[in-house]
XYZ file of N, CA, C and O in Angstrom:
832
model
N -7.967 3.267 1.216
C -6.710 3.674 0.575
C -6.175 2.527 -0.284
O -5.764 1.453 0.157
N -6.234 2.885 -1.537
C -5.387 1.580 -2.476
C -4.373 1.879 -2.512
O -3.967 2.954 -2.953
N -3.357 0.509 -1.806
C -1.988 0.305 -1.611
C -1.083 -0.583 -2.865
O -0.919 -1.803 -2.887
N -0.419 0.718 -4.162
C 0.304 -0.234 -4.853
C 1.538 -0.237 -5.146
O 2.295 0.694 -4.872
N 1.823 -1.134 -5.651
C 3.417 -1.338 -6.364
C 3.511 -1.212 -7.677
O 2.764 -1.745 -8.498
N 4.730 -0.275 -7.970
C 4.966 0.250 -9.144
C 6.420 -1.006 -9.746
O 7.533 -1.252 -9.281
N 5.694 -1.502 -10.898
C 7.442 -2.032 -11.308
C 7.290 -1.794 -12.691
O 6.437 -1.892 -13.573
N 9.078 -1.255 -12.436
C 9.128 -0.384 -13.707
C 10.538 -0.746 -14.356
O 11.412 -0.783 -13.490
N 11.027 -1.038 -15.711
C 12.202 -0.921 -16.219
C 13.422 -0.130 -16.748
O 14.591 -0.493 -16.873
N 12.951 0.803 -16.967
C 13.501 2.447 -17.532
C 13.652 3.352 -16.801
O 13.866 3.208 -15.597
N 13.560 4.576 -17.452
C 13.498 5.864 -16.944
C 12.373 6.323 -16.147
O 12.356 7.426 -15.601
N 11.582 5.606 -16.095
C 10.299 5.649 -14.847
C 9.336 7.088 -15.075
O 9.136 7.932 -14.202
N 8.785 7.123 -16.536
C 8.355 8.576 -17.159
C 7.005 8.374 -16.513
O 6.360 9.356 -16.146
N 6.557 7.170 -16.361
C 4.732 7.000 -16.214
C 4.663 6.929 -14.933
O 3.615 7.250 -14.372
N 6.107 6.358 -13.992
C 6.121 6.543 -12.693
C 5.922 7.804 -12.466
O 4.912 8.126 -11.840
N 7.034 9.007 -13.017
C 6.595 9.848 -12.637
C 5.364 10.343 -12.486
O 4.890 10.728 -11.417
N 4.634 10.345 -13.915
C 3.365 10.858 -14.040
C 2.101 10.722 -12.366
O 1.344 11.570 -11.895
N 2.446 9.049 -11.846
C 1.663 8.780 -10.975
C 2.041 9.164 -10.110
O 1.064 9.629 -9.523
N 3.059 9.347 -9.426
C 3.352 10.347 -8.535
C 3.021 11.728 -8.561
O 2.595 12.388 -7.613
N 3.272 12.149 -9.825
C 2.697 13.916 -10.109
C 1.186 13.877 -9.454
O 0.863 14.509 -8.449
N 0.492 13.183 -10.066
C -1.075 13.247 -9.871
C -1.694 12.411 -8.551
O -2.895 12.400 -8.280
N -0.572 11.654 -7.715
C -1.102 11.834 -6.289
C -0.448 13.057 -5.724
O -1.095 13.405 -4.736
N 0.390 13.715 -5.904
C 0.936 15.023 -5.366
C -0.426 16.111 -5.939
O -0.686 17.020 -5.150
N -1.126 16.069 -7.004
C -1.821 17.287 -7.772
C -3.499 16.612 -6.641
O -4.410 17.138 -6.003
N -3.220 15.758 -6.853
C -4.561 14.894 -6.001
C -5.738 14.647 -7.647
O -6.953 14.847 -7.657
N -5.142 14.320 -8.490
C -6.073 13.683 -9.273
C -5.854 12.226 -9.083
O -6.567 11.561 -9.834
N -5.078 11.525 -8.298
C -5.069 10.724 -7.730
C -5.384 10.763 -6.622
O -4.803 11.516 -5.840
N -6.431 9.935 -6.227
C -6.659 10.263 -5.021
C -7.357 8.588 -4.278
O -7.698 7.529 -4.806
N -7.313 9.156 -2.625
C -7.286 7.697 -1.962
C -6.061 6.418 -2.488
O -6.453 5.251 -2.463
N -4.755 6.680 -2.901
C -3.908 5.989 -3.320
C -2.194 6.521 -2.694
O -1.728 7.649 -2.531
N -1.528 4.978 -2.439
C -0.436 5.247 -1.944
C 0.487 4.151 -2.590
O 0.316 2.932 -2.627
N 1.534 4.936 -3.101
C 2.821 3.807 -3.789
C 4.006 3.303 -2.470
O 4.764 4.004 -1.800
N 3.743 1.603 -2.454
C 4.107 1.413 -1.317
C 5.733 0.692 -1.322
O 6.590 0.306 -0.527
N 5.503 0.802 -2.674
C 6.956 0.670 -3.450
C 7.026 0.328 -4.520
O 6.043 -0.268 -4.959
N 8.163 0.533 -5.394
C 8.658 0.635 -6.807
C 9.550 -0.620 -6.703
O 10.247 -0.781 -5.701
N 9.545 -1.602 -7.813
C 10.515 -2.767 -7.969
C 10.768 -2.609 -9.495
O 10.003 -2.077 -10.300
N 12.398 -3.359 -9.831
C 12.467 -2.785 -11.244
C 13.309 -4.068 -11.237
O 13.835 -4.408 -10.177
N 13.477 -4.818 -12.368
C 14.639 -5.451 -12.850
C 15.730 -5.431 -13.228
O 16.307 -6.355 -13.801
N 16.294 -4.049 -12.879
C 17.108 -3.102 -14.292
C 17.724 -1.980 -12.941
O 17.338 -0.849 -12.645
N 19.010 -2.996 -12.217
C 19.504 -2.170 -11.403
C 19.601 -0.743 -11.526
O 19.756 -0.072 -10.506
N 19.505 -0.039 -12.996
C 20.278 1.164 -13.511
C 19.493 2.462 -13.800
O 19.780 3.631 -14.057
N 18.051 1.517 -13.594
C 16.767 2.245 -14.297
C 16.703 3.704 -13.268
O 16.783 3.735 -12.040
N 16.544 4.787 -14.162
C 16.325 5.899 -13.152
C 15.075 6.251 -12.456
O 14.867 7.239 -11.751
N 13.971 4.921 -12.880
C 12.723 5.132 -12.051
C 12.856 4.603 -10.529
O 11.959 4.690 -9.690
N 14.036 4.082 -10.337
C 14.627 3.648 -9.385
C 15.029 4.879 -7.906
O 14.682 4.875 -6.725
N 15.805 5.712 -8.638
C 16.097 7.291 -7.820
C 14.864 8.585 -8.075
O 14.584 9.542 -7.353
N 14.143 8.037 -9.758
C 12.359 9.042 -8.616
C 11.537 8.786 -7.712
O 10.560 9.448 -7.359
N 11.896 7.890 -7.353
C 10.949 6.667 -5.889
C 11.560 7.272 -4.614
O 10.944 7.763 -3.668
N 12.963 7.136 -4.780
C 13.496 7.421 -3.776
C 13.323 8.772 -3.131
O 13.122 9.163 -1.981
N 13.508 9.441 -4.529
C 13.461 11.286 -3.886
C 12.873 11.689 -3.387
O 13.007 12.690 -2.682
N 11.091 10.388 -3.763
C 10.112 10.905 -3.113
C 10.120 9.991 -1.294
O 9.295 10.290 -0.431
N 10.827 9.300 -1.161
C 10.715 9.254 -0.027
C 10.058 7.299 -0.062
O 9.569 6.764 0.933
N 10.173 6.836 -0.949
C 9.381 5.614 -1.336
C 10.344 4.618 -1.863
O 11.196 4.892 -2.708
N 10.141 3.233 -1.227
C 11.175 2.188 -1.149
C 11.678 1.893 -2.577
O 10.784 2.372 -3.274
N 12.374 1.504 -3.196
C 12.609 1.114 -4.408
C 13.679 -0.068 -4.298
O 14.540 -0.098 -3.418
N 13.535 -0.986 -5.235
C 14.278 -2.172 -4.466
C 14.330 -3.166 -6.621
O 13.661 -3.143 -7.655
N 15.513 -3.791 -6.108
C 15.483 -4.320 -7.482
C 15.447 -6.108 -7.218
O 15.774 -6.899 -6.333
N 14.883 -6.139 -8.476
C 14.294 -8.174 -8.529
C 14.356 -8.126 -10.107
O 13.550 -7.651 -10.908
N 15.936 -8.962 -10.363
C 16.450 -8.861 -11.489
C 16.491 -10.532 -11.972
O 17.228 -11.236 -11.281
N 15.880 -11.093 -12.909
C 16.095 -12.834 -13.641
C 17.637 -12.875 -13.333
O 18.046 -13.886 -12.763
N 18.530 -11.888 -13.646
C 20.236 -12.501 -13.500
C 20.384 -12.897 -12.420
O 20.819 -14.023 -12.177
N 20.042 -12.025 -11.523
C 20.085 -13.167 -10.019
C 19.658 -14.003 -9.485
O 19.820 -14.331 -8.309
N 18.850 -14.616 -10.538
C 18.359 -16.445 -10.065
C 19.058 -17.425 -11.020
O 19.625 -16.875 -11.964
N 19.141 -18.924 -10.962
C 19.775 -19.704 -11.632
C 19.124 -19.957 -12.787
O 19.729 -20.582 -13.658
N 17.561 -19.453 -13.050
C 16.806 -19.562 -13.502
C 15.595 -18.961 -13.717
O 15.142 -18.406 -12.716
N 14.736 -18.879 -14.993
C 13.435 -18.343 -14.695
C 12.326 -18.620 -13.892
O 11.517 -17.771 -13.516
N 12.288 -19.973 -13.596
C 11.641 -20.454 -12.588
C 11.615 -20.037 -11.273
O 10.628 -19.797 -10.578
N 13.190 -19.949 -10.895
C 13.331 -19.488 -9.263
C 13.394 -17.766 -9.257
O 13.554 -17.069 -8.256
N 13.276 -17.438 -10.236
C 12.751 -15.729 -10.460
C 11.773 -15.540 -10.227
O 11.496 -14.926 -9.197
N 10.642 -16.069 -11.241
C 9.216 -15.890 -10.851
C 9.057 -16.800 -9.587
O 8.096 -16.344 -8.967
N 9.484 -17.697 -9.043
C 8.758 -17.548 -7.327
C 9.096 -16.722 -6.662
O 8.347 -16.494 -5.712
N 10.498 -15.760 -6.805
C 11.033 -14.769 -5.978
C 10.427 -13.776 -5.565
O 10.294 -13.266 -4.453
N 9.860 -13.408 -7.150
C 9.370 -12.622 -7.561
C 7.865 -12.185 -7.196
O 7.431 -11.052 -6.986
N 7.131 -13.548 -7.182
C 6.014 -13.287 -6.641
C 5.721 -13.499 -5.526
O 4.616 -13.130 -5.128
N 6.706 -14.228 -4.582
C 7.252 -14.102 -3.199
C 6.826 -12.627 -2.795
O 5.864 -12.292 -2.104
N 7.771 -11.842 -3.393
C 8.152 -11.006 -2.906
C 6.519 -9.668 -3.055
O 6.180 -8.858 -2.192
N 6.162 -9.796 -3.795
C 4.803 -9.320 -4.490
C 3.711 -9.676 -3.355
O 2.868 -8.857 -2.987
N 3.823 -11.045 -2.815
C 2.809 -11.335 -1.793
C 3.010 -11.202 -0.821
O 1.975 -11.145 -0.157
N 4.304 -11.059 -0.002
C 4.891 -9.905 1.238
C 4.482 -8.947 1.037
O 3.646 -8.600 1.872
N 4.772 -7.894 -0.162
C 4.096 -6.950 0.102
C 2.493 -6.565 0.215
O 1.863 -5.691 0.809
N 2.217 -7.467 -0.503
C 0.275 -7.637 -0.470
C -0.160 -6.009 -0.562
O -0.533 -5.196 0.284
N 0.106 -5.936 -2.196
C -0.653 -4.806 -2.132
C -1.942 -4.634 -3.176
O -1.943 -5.216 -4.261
N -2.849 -3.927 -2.819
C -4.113 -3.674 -3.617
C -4.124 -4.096 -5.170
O -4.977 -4.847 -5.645
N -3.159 -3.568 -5.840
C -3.017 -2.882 -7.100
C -1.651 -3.464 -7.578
O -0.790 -3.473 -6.698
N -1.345 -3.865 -8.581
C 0.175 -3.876 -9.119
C -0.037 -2.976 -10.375
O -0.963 -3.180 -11.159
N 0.894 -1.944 -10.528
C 1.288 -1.327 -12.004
C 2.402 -1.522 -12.444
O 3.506 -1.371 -11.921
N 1.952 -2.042 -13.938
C 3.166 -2.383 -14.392
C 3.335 -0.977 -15.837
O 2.766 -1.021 -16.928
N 4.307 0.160 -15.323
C 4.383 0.929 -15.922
C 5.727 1.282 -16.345
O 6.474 2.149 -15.890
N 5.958 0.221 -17.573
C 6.978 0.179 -18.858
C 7.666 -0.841 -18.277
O 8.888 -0.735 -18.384
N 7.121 -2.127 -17.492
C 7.674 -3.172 -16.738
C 8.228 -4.261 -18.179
O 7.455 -4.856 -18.930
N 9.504 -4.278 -18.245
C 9.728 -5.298 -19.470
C 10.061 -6.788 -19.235
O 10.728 -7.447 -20.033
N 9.569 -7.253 -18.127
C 9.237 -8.619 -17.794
C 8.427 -9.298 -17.579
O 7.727 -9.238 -16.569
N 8.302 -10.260 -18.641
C 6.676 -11.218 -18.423
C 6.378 -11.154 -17.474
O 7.341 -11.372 -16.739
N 5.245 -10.901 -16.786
C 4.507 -11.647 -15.122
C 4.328 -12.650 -15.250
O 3.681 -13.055 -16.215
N 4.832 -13.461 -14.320
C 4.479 -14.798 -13.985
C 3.194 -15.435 -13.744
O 2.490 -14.918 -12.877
N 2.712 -16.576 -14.420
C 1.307 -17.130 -14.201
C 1.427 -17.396 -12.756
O 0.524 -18.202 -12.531
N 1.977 -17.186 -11.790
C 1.688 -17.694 -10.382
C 1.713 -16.809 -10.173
O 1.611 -16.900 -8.950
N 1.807 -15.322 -10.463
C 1.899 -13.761 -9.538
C 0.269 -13.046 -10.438
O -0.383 -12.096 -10.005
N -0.127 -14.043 -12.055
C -1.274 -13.756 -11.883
C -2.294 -14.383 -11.597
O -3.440 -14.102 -11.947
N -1.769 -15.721 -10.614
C -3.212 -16.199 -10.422
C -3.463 -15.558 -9.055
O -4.575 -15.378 -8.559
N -2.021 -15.165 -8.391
C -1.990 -14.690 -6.793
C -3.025 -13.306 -6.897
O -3.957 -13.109 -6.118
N -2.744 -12.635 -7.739
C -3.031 -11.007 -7.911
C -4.282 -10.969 -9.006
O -4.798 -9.916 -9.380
N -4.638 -12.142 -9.408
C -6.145 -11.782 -10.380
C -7.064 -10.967 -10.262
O -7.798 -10.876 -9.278
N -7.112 -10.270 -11.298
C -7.883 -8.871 -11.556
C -7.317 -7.497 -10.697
O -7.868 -6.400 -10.619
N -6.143 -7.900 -10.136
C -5.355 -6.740 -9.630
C -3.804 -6.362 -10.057
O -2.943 -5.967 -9.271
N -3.651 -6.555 -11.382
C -2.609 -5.902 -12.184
C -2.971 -5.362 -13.284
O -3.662 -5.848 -14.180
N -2.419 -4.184 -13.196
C -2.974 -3.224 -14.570
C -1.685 -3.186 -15.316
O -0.688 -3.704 -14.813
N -1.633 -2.558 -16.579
C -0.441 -2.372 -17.324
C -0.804 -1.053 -18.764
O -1.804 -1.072 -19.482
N 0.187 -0.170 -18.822
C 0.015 0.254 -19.887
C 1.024 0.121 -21.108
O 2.246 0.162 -20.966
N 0.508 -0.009 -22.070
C 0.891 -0.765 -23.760
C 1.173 0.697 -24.191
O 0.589 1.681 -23.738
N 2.202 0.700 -25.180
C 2.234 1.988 -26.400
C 1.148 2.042 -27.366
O 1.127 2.937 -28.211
N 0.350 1.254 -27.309
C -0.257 1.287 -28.829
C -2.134 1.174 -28.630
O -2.691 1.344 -27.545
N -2.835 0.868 -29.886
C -4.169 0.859 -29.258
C -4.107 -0.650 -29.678
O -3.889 -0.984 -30.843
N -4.300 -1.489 -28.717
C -4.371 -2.823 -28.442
C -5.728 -3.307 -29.306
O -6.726 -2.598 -29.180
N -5.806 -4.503 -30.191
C -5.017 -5.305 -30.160
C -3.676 -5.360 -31.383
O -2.817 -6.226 -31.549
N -3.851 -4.427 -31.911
C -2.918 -3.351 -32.727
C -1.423 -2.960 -32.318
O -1.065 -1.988 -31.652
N -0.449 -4.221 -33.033
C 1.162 -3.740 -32.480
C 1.294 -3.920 -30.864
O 1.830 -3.157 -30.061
N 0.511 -5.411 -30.591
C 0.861 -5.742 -29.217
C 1.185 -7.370 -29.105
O 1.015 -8.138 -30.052
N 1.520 -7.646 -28.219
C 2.014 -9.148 -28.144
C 3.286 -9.535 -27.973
O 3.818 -8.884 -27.073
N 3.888 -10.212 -28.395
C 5.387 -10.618 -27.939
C 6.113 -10.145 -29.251
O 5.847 -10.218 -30.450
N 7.239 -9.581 -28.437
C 8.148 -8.786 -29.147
C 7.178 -7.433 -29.661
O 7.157 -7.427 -30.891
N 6.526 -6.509 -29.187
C 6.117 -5.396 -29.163
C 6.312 -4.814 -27.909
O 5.420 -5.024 -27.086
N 7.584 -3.903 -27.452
C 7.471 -3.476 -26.380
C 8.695 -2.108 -26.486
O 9.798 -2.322 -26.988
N 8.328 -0.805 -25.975
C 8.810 0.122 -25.824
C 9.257 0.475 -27.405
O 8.592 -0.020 -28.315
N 10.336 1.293 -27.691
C 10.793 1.865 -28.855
C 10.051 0.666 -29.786
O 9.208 0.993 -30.621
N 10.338 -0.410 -29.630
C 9.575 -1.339 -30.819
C 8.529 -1.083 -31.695
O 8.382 -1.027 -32.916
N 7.587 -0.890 -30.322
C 5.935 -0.638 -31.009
C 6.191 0.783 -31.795
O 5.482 1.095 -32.752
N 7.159 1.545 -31.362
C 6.489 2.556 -32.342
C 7.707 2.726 -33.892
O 7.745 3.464 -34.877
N 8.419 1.764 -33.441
C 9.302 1.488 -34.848
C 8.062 0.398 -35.904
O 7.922 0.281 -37.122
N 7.618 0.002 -35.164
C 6.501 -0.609 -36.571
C 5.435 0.184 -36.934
O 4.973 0.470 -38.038
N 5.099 0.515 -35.716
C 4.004 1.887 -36.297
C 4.056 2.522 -37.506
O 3.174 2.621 -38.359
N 5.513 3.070 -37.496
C 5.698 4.019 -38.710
C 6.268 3.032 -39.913
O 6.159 3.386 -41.087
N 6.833 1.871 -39.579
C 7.005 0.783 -40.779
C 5.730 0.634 -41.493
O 5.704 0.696 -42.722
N 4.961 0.494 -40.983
C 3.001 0.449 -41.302
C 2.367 1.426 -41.987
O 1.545 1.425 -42.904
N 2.937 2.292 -41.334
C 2.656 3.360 -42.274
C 1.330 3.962 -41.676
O 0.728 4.912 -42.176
N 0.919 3.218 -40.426
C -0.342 3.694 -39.922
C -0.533 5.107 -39.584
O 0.479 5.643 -39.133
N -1.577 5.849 -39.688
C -1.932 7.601 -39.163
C -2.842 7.778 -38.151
O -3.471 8.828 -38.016
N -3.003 6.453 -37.146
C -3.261 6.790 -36.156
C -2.623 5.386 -34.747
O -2.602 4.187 -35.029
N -2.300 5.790 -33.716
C -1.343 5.069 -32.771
C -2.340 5.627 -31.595
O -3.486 6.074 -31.585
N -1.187 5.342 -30.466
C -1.934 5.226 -29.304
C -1.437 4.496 -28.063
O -0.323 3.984 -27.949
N -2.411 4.515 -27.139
C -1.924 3.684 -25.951
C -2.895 3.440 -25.301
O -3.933 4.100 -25.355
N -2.628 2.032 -24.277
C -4.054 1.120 -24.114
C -3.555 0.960 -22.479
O -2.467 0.697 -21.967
N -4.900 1.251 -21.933
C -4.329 0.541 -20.108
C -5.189 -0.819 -19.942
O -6.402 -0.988 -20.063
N -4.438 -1.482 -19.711
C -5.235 -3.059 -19.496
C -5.347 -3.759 -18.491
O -4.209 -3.674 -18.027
N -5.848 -4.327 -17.890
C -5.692 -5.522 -16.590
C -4.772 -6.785 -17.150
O -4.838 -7.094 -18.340
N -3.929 -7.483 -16.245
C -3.462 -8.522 -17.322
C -3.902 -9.756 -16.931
O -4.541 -9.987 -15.905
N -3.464 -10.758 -17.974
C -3.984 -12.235 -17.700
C -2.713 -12.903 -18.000
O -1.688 -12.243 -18.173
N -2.739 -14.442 -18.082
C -1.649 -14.975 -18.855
C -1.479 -14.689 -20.059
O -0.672 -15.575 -20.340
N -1.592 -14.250 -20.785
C -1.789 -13.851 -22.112
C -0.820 -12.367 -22.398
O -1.105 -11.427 -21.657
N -0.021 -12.202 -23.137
C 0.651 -11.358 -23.491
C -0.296 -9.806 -24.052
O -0.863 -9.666 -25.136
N -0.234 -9.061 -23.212
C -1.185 -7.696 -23.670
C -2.343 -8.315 -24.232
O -2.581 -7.970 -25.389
N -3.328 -9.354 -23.579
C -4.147 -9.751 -24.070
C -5.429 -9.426 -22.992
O -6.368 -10.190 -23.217
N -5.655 -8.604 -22.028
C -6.637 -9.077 -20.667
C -7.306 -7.974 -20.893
O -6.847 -7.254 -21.779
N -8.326 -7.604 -20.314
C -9.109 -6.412 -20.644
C -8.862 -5.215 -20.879
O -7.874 -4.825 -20.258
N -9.502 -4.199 -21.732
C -8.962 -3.289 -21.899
C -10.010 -2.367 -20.856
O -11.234 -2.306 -20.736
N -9.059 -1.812 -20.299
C -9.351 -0.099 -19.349
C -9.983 0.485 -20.200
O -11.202 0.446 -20.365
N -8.889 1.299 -21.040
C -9.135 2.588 -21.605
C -8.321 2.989 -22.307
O -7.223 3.179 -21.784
N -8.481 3.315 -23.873
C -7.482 3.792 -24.662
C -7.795 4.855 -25.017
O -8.956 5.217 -24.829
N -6.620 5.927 -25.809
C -6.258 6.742 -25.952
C -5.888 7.308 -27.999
O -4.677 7.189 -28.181
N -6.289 7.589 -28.734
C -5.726 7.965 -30.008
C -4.539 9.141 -30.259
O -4.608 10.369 -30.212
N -3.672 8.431 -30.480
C -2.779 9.280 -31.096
C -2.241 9.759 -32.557
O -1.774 8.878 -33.279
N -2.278 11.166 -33.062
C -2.201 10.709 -34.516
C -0.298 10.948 -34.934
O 0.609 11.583 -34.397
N -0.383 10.168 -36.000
C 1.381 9.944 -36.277
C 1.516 11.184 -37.659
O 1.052 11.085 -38.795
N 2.033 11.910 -37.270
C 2.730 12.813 -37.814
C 4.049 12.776 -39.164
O 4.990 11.992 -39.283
N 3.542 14.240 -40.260
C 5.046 13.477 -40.736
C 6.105 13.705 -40.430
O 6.174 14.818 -39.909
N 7.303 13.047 -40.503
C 8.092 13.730 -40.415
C 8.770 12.596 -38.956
O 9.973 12.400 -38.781
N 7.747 12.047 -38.157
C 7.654 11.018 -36.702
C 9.162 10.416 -37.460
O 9.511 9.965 -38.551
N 9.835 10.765 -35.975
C 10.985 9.424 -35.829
C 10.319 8.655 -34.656
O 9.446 9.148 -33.941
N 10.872 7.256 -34.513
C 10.436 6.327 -33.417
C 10.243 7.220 -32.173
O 9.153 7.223 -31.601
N 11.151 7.889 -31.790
C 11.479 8.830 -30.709
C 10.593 9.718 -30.194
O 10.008 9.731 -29.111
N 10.562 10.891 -31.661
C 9.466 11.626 -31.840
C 8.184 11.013 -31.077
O 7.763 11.551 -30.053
N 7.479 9.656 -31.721
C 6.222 9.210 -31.903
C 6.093 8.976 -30.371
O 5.063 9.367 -29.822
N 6.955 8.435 -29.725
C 7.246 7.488 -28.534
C 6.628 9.046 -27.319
O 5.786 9.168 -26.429
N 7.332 9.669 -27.785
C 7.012 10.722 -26.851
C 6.044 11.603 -26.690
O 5.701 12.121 -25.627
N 5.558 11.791 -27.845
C 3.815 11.897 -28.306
C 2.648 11.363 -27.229
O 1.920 11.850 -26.364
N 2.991 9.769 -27.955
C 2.063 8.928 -27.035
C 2.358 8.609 -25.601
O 1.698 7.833 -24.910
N 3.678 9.454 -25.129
C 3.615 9.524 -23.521
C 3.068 10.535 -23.162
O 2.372 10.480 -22.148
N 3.197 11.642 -23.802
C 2.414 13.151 -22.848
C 1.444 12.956 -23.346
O 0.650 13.088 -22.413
N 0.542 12.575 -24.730
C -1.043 12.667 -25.198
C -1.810 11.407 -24.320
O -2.847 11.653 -23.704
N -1.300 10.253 -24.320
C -1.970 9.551 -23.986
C -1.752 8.448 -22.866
O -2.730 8.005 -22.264
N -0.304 7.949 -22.550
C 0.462 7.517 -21.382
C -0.059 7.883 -20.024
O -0.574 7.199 -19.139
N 0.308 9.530 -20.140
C 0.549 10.056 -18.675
C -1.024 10.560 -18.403
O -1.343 11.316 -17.485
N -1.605 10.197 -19.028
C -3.240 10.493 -18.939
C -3.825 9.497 -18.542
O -4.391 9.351 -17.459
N -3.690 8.535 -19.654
C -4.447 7.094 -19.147
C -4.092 6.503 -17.917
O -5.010 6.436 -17.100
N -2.804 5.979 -17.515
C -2.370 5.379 -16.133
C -3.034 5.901 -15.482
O -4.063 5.278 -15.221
N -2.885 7.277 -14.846
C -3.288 8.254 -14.110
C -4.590 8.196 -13.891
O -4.822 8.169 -12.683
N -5.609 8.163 -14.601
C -6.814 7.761 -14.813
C -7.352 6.567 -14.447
O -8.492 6.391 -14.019
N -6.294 5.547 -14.669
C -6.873 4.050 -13.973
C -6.782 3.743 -12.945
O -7.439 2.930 -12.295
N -5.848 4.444 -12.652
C -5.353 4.255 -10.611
C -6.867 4.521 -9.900
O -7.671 3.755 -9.368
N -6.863 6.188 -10.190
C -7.789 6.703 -9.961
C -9.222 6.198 -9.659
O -9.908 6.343 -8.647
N -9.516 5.465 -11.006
C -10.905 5.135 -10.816
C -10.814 3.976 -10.312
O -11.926 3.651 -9.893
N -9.644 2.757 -10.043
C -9.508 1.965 -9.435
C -9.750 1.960 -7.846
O -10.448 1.213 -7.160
N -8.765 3.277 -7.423
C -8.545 3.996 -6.249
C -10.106 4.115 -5.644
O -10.138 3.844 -4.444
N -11.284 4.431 -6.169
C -12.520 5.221 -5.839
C -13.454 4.350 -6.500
O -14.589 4.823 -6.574
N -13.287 3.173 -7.018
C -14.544 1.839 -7.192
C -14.851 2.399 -8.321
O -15.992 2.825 -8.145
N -14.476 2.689 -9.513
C -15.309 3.446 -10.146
C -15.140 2.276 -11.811
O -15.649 2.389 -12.926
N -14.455 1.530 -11.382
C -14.034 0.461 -12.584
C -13.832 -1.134 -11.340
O -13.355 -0.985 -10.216
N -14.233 -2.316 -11.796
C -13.617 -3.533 -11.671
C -13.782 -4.108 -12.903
O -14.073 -3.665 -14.013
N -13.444 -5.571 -12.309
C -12.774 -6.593 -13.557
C -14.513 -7.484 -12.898
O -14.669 -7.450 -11.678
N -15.431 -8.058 -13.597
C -15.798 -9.008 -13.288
C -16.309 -10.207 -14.668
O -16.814 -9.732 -15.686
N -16.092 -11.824 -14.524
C -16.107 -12.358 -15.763
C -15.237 -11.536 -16.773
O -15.792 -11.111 -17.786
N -13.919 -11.287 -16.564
C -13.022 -11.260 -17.517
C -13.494 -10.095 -18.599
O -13.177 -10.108 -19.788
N -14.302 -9.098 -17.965
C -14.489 -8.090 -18.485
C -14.708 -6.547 -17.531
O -15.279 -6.564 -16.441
N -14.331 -5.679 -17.954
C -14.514 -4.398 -17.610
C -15.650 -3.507 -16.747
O -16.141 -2.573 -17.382
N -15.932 -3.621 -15.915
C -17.198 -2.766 -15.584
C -17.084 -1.673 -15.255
O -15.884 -1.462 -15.080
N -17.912 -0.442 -14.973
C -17.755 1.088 -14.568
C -19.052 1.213 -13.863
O -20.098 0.797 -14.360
N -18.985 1.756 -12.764
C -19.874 1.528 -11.965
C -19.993 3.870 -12.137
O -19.157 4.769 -12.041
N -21.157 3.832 -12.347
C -21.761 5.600 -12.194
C -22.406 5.931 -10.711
O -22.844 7.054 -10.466
């Protein structure tokens, strides 16, 4: 059974998704052993709960500092010791000490097809406000393992989305959550869940 933690900042749309699909059982062999968010307010906070699953907040304002955040933080990450970390729409750097603790066991999904409109200062409504600044006609979303490196660590599995005319940020944003978001996560747990993907030498494998 892969045991993970969901931390999330928002409205918790991809949370949901992973919950839908261990309820549908396309997730399968997997259990969310709690949700952490930075963002006392976030409503991925009360879909955790409804389902019956801890949700708990670990916010930078409540340390004196970033420093004593990220040890809190990954304190708190290694109490729970779980399999898997997802970081699904998590808008806080991970700490290089929560990824050397958790190496090759944090995944994350990006709005975009990586390495395309990712990096610092690309995150949520952003990525897809440049998208359409670009003028690009095709977008997307990428599930990755992470490293120290900003949306830089292997890529899972991406997804194409095409941009439409007429796309407001909004529009686009929501596109690439039902076409390709709530598909991909869902998909990585999964094959995570059932050996069917690792990380080895800083690259991707799929085992048939």
């Amino acid at each position: 059974m892969l045991k993970i933690v969901v931390c999330v900042s928002g409205g918790g749309t991809n949370l949901q998704a992973i919950l839908d699909a261990i309820e549908k059982g396309t997730i399968t062999n997997t259990q969310v052993l709690e949700v952490i968010s930075n963002n006392p307010g976030a409503k991925a906070l009360e879909r955790a709960r409804s389902r019956g699953i801890a949700a708990e907040v670990i916010s930078p304002r409540r340390y004196p500092d970033r420093e004593a955040f990220n040890e809190a933080f990954t304190d708190r990450l290694k109490a729970l010791s779980p399999d898997l970390i997802v970081l699904a729409g998590f808008l806080v750097r991970i700490p290089p000490q929560m990824v050397a603790a958790f190496g090759g066991r944090i995944i994350n999904i990006h709005p975009s097809l990586i390495p395309s409109f990712s990096g610092v200062g690309y995150y949520g409504l952003k990525v897809h406000e440049k998208v359409l600044e670009r003028g690009v006609k095709v977008t997307g979303a990428t599930v990755h393992f992470v490293n120290e490196g900003m949306d830089e660590g292997p890529v899972i599995s991406q997804r194409a989305v095409y941009v439409e005319d007429g796309d407001t940020p909004e529009i686009l944003q929501q596109r690439v959550m039902e076409q390709a978001e709530w598909i991909l996560l869902p998909q990585a747990i999964d094959d995570i869940a059932n050996d069917r993907i690792c990380i080895i030498d800083n690259k991707v494998r799929r085992r048939t």
